[in-house]
Coordinates of C-alpha atoms in Angstrom, one line a residue:
M1 CA 63.6 90.1 93.6
A2 CA 62.9 90.6 89.9
E3 CA 64.9 90.0 86.8
E4 CA 65.0 92.2 83.7
Q5 CA 65.9 90.2 80.6
L6 CA 67.0 92.5 77.7
R7 CA 66.9 91.3 74.2
K8 CA 67.4 93.5 71.2
S9 CA 64.0 92.4 69.7
Q10 CA 62.2 93.3 72.9
L11 CA 63.5 96.8 73.5
I12 CA 60.9 99.6 73.2
E13 CA 61.5 103.1 71.9
Y14 CA 61.7 105.5 74.8
E15 CA 60.6 109.1 74.5
N16 CA 63.5 111.3 75.6
I17 CA 62.5 114.9 76.5
A18 CA 66.0 116.2 75.6
G19 CA 69.2 115.0 74.1
H20 CA 69.7 112.5 71.3
D21 CA 67.2 110.1 69.8
G22 CA 67.6 106.4 70.0
M23 CA 66.9 105.7 73.7
Q24 CA 65.2 102.4 74.4
S25 CA 63.7 100.8 77.4
S26 CA 62.9 97.3 78.7
K27 CA 59.3 96.1 78.5
S28 CA 58.6 97.0 82.1
G29 CA 60.2 100.5 81.7
R30 CA 62.5 99.9 84.7
L31 CA 65.7 99.9 82.6
L32 CA 66.9 102.2 79.8
V33 CA 69.4 101.5 77.1
K34 CA 71.2 104.6 75.9
P35 CA 73.4 104.5 72.8
C36 CA 76.8 105.9 73.6
K37 CA 80.5 105.9 72.7
Q38 CA 83.4 104.5 74.7
P39 CA 84.2 107.7 76.7
E40 CA 80.8 107.7 78.4
I41 CA 81.0 104.0 79.1
D42 CA 84.5 104.6 80.7
F43 CA 83.1 107.4 82.8
Y44 CA 80.2 105.4 84.2
Q45 CA 82.6 102.6 85.0
S46 CA 85.0 105.0 86.7
T47 CA 82.3 106.2 89.1
L48 CA 82.8 103.0 91.1
E49 CA 85.8 104.8 92.6
H50 CA 83.6 107.9 93.4
P51 CA 80.8 106.5 95.6
K52 CA 79.4 109.8 96.9
F53 CA 79.1 111.1 93.3
R54 CA 77.6 107.8 92.2
H55 CA 74.5 108.4 94.4
F56 CA 73.7 111.3 92.1
I57 CA 73.7 109.5 88.8
P58 CA 71.4 106.8 87.5
I59 CA 72.4 103.3 88.6
F60 CA 74.7 101.9 85.9
L61 CA 74.3 98.2 85.2
G62 CA 76.5 97.5 82.3
T63 CA 76.5 97.7 78.5
L64 CA 74.7 95.9 75.6
E65 CA 75.7 95.6 72.0
I66 CA 73.0 97.3 70.1
N67 CA 74.2 97.5 66.4
Q68 CA 75.2 93.9 65.8
A69 CA 73.5 91.3 63.8
A70 CA 73.3 89.0 66.8
E71 CA 71.3 89.5 69.9
P72 CA 72.9 92.0 72.3
R73 CA 75.5 90.7 74.7
A74 CA 75.6 92.0 78.2
S75 CA 78.9 93.2 79.4
H76 CA 79.9 94.9 82.6
S77 CA 83.5 95.7 83.7
R78 CA 84.0 96.7 87.3
A79 CA 87.5 97.7 86.5
P80 CA 87.7 101.5 86.3
S81 CA 89.1 103.0 83.1
Q82 CA 92.7 104.1 83.0
N83 CA 92.1 106.6 80.2
L84 CA 90.0 109.2 81.9
L85 CA 92.5 112.1 82.2
I86 CA 91.9 115.1 80.0
P87 CA 94.5 115.1 77.2
G88 CA 96.1 118.3 76.1
S89 CA 94.1 120.7 74.1
D90 CA 95.2 119.2 70.9
V91 CA 92.4 119.2 68.4
G92 CA 94.4 119.2 65.2
H93 CA 93.6 115.5 64.5
I94 CA 89.9 116.4 64.1
T95 CA 89.4 118.1 60.8
H96 CA 85.7 117.8 60.3
W97 CA 82.7 118.0 62.6
T98 CA 79.0 117.6 61.6
P99 CA 76.3 118.6 64.1
S100 CA 74.0 115.7 65.0
G101 CA 71.0 117.9 65.4
G102 CA 69.8 115.7 68.2
G103 CA 69.6 112.6 66.0
K104 CA 70.6 109.1 66.9
I105 CA 74.2 108.5 67.9
S106 CA 76.1 106.1 65.7
A107 CA 77.3 103.6 68.3
D108 CA 77.7 99.9 68.7
H109 CA 77.0 99.8 72.4
G110 CA 74.5 101.2 74.8
I111 CA 74.7 101.7 78.5
V112 CA 72.1 100.0 80.7
L113 CA 70.8 102.4 83.3
E114 CA 67.9 102.6 85.8
N115 CA 65.0 104.6 84.5
V116 CA 64.8 107.4 87.1
A117 CA 61.2 108.1 86.2
Y118 CA 60.2 104.5 86.8
G119 CA 57.9 104.1 89.8
F120 CA 56.1 107.4 89.5
T121 CA 52.4 107.5 88.5
K122 CA 52.7 110.8 86.6
P123 CA 56.3 111.8 86.4
N124 CA 57.0 115.4 85.8
I125 CA 60.4 115.6 84.2
L126 CA 62.8 118.5 83.7
D127 CA 66.2 118.4 82.0
V128 CA 68.6 121.3 82.8
K129 CA 71.8 121.4 80.8
L130 CA 74.7 122.7 82.9
G131 CA 77.7 124.9 82.1
R132 CA 78.6 128.2 80.6
R133 CA 81.2 126.4 78.5
L134 CA 79.6 123.4 76.7
W135 CA 82.5 121.9 74.8
A136 CA 85.3 119.6 76.0
D137 CA 89.0 120.2 75.4
D138 CA 89.0 117.8 72.4
A139 CA 86.2 119.6 70.6
P140 CA 87.0 120.8 67.0
P141 CA 86.9 124.6 66.3
A142 CA 83.6 124.4 64.5
K143 CA 81.9 122.8 67.5
R144 CA 83.4 125.3 69.9
L145 CA 82.0 128.1 67.8
K146 CA 78.6 126.6 67.6
M147 CA 78.4 125.8 71.3
D148 CA 79.7 129.3 72.3
K149 CA 77.0 130.9 70.1
I150 CA 74.3 128.8 71.7
A151 CA 75.6 129.7 75.2
S152 CA 75.8 133.4 74.4
E153 CA 72.2 133.5 73.0
T154 CA 70.6 131.6 75.9
T155 CA 70.8 131.4 79.7
S156 CA 73.8 129.1 79.5
H157 CA 76.5 131.8 79.5
P158 CA 75.0 134.2 82.1
L159 CA 73.5 131.6 84.4
G160 CA 75.5 128.4 83.7
F161 CA 72.4 126.4 82.8
R162 CA 69.5 126.3 80.3
I163 CA 66.2 124.4 80.1
A164 CA 66.9 121.5 77.7
G165 CA 63.4 119.9 77.9
M166 CA 60.4 119.5 80.1
K167 CA 57.3 117.3 80.4
T168 CA 54.6 118.1 83.0
F169 CA 51.2 116.5 83.8
V170 CA 48.7 119.3 83.5
G171 CA 45.5 117.3 83.8
Y172 CA 43.4 115.4 81.3
A173 CA 40.9 118.3 80.9
S174 CA 43.5 121.1 80.8
P175 CA 43.6 123.1 77.6
K176 CA 47.3 123.2 78.0
A177 CA 47.7 119.5 77.4
D178 CA 49.2 118.5 74.1
N179 CA 47.1 115.4 73.8
I180 CA 44.8 113.0 75.7
D181 CA 47.6 111.8 78.0
G182 CA 47.3 115.1 79.9
Y183 CA 50.9 116.1 79.5
R184 CA 52.4 119.3 78.1
K185 CA 55.8 119.0 76.6
Y186 CA 58.5 121.6 76.0
D187 CA 61.4 120.8 73.7
K188 CA 64.9 122.3 73.5
C189 CA 63.7 125.3 71.4
Y190 CA 61.5 126.4 74.4
G191 CA 64.6 126.7 76.6
R192 CA 66.5 128.7 74.0
T193 CA 63.8 131.4 74.0
L194 CA 64.2 132.1 77.7
S195 CA 66.3 134.9 79.1
T196 CA 67.7 135.6 82.6
Q197 CA 64.5 137.6 83.2
T198 CA 62.1 134.8 82.1
V199 CA 63.8 131.6 83.0
R200 CA 62.2 131.5 86.4
R201 CA 58.9 131.2 84.7
A202 CA 59.9 127.8 83.3
F203 CA 60.6 126.5 86.9
E204 CA 57.2 127.9 87.9
D205 CA 55.5 126.1 85.0
Y206 CA 57.3 122.9 86.1
F207 CA 56.3 123.1 89.8
F208 CA 53.2 125.2 90.1
I209 CA 50.5 123.2 88.2
E210 CA 47.1 124.2 89.6
S211 CA 45.3 122.5 86.8
A212 CA 46.6 119.1 88.0
G213 CA 46.0 119.9 91.7
I214 CA 49.6 120.8 92.5
T215 CA 49.2 123.9 94.6
K216 CA 52.0 126.2 95.6
E217 CA 51.9 124.7 99.1
L218 CA 52.4 121.2 97.7
A219 CA 55.0 122.4 95.2
S220 CA 56.9 124.3 97.9
R221 CA 57.3 121.1 99.9
V222 CA 58.7 119.4 96.8
I223 CA 61.1 122.3 96.1
H224 CA 62.4 122.1 99.6
R225 CA 63.3 118.5 99.0
F226 CA 65.0 119.3 95.7
L227 CA 67.0 122.0 97.4
N228 CA 68.3 119.5 100.0
D229 CA 69.4 117.2 97.2
L230 CA 71.0 120.0 95.2
R231 CA 73.0 121.3 98.2
A232 CA 74.2 117.8 98.9
L233 CA 75.2 117.4 95.2
Q234 CA 77.0 120.8 95.3
R235 CA 79.1 119.6 98.3
V236 CA 80.0 116.4 96.6
L237 CA 81.1 118.2 93.4
E238 CA 83.1 120.7 95.4
E239 CA 85.1 117.7 96.8
E240 CA 85.6 116.1 93.4
E241 CA 88.1 117.1 90.7
S242 CA 86.2 116.7 87.5
R243 CA 85.1 118.3 84.2
M244 CA 81.6 117.5 82.9
Y245 CA 80.8 119.5 79.8
S246 CA 77.1 119.5 78.6
S247 CA 76.0 117.3 81.4
S248 CA 72.5 117.8 82.8
L249 CA 70.4 117.8 85.9
L250 CA 67.4 115.5 85.6
F251 CA 64.5 116.4 87.9
V252 CA 61.6 114.1 88.4
Y253 CA 58.7 114.4 90.8
E254 CA 55.3 112.9 91.3
G255 CA 52.7 114.8 89.1
D256 CA 49.7 112.9 90.5
S257 CA 48.6 115.4 93.2
K258 CA 46.7 112.9 95.4
R259 CA 49.7 110.5 95.4
L260 CA 52.1 113.4 95.9
Q261 CA 50.1 114.6 98.9
H262 CA 50.0 111.1 100.4
D263 CA 53.7 110.5 99.9
L264 CA 54.7 113.9 101.3
D265 CA 52.6 113.2 104.4
T266 CA 53.9 109.6 104.8
P267 CA 57.5 109.5 103.5
T268 CA 59.2 106.1 103.2
P269 CA 62.8 105.0 103.4
A270 CA 62.8 104.1 99.7
E271 CA 63.0 107.8 98.7
T272 CA 66.3 108.6 97.0
P273 CA 68.5 110.5 97.7
S274 CA 68.0 110.4 101.5
A275 CA 68.5 113.9 102.7
S276 CA 67.8 115.2 106.1
I277 CA 66.1 118.5 106.8
D278 CA 69.4 120.4 106.8
G279 CA 70.4 118.9 103.5
S280 CA 73.0 116.5 104.8
V281 CA 73.1 113.1 103.2
D282 CA 73.9 109.8 104.9
F283 CA 75.8 108.1 102.1
D284 CA 75.8 104.8 104.0
T285 CA 72.0 104.5 103.9
L286 CA 71.2 105.6 100.3
D287 CA 71.1 102.3 98.5
D288 CA 67.5 101.1 99.1
V289 CA 67.5 99.4 95.7
E290 CA 70.4 97.5 94.4
F291 CA 71.0 96.2 90.9
T292 CA 73.3 93.3 90.6
N293 CA 74.6 91.4 87.6
D294 CA 77.8 89.7 86.5
P295 CA 77.2 88.8 82.8
T296 CA 80.9 88.8 82.2
K297 CA 81.0 85.3 83.5
Q298 CA 79.0 84.2 80.4
A299 CA 81.5 84.0 77.6
S300 CA 79.0 84.0 74.8
A301 CA 75.9 85.5 76.3
T302 CA 73.1 86.4 73.9
E303 CA 71.1 88.4 76.4
G304 CA 71.6 90.4 79.5
I305 CA 69.8 89.4 82.7
F306 CA 69.8 92.1 85.3
T307 CA 68.6 91.3 88.8
V308 CA 66.8 93.9 90.9
V309 CA 67.2 93.3 94.6
Q310 CA 64.6 94.9 96.8
T311 CA 65.4 95.8 100.4
N312 CA 62.9 95.2 103.2
S313 CA 61.9 98.9 103.2
E314 CA 60.9 98.7 99.6
A315 CA 59.3 95.3 99.5
N316 CA 57.2 95.9 102.6
S317 CA 55.9 99.3 101.5
T318 CA 52.4 99.5 100.2
S319 CA 50.6 101.9 97.9
A320 CA 47.1 103.0 98.8
G321 CA 44.7 102.2 96.0
D322 CA 47.5 101.3 93.6
A323 CA 47.3 98.1 91.6
A324 CA 50.3 95.8 91.5
S325 CA 52.6 96.2 88.5
D326 CA 52.7 93.8 85.6
D327 CA 55.3 91.6 87.3
S328 CA 53.2 91.5 90.5
E329 CA 55.7 93.6 92.5
V330 CA 54.7 96.5 94.8
F331 CA 57.0 99.5 94.9
A332 CA 57.2 102.3 97.4
Y333 CA 56.0 105.7 96.2
K334 CA 58.6 108.3 95.3
V335 CA 58.2 112.0 95.8
Q336 CA 61.1 113.3 93.9
A337 CA 64.5 112.3 92.4
I338 CA 67.3 114.3 90.9
K339 CA 70.3 112.8 89.0
M340 CA 73.1 114.1 86.9
I341 CA 73.0 112.6 83.4
D342 CA 74.8 112.8 80.0
F343 CA 78.6 112.2 80.5
A344 CA 79.8 111.9 76.9
H345 CA 82.3 114.7 77.7
A346 CA 83.0 114.0 81.4
T347 CA 86.3 113.1 83.0
W348 CA 88.3 113.2 86.3
V349 CA 91.1 115.7 86.5
P350 CA 93.2 115.0 89.6
G351 CA 95.1 118.0 90.9
Q352 CA 93.0 120.5 88.8
G353 CA 90.3 121.4 91.3
S354 CA 86.5 121.2 91.3
D355 CA 84.3 121.8 88.2
E356 CA 83.4 125.4 88.6
N357 CA 81.8 125.5 85.2
T358 CA 79.2 122.9 86.4
L359 CA 78.9 124.2 89.9
F360 CA 78.1 127.7 88.6
G361 CA 75.0 126.4 87.0
I362 CA 73.9 124.3 90.0
K363 CA 74.3 127.3 92.3
N364 CA 72.1 129.5 90.1
V365 CA 69.4 126.8 90.0
I366 CA 69.5 126.7 93.8
K367 CA 69.2 130.4 93.9
I368 CA 66.1 130.5 91.7
L369 CA 64.4 127.7 93.6
E370 CA 65.2 129.5 96.9
E371 CA 63.6 132.6 95.6
M372 CA 60.5 130.7 94.5
I373 CA 59.7 129.6 98.1
S374 CA 61.0 132.7 99.9

């Protein structure tokens, strides 16, 4: 068991491969604090009533005040929001909209989430923005026009997704590396240059990294696992009635080829999501790591203490040749993880059917990955 103690003065800037600036992490890197506005907080809280979907998003621990003079106060309401239904398409009250350009969101609160990339030695990260339509019903006309223009000029409209950012470990000696850390980074501009004919190349660059020792055989095994996860997510979204505009798929897999080979050959129960060979998911056995906290009991808390509860499968697993972490804990290796993220424009819509806008993109990602290993 370990505790994460979050203080405003101790948060560290976190490099986000896509999306807005301003993300921060705890000192250990286990937890992230993302500035956001109330609708996204409400949506995360509402997922408590959608347990199958919740397995495909980062673990949500609560909120922290981030723009107050005092130290941040932890807060976590387990009561689902009652204001999550889409209002009518009335945008007349919004008369002006200024694009953020990916800058920091002006917000007083941040949501505290698990860092999906935590626990990997060399995480390879890919952000895939979903949807042909990228704006919510309450978007002002100027935003609608801009988002439609971006969609029409990129793979968003024809395929329902585009590459929003990517970070891959290519090896310390590789001429492709951007700096001495051995990583190559691709920003949102890269994804906007891709077409329906060239977008597969981005996935190949993400998975097939010979310079780092990740052969096509190794990568194919990872892709098979992602396909299982994606098919399971597809089935869950087909059962839900939701609308999630400009949400993303976050892919993470182990970029250290030796560790990747080891973990593929000796899988552990701590891998998440837990998918069988046919892609079916046992939703009763997915939670190998639980995060528990109830800071609402502290009427005037000046810090948030988040307790990480390890299960036996995680606590007993060992890592060959891997040193213990700074807090003397040993964590199971992870091969891959996939989560949906970014829910600033997400809501539940009872009676209106599944989110075909998001599903269209997921199905096309599945198709490309299937073609890569066929």
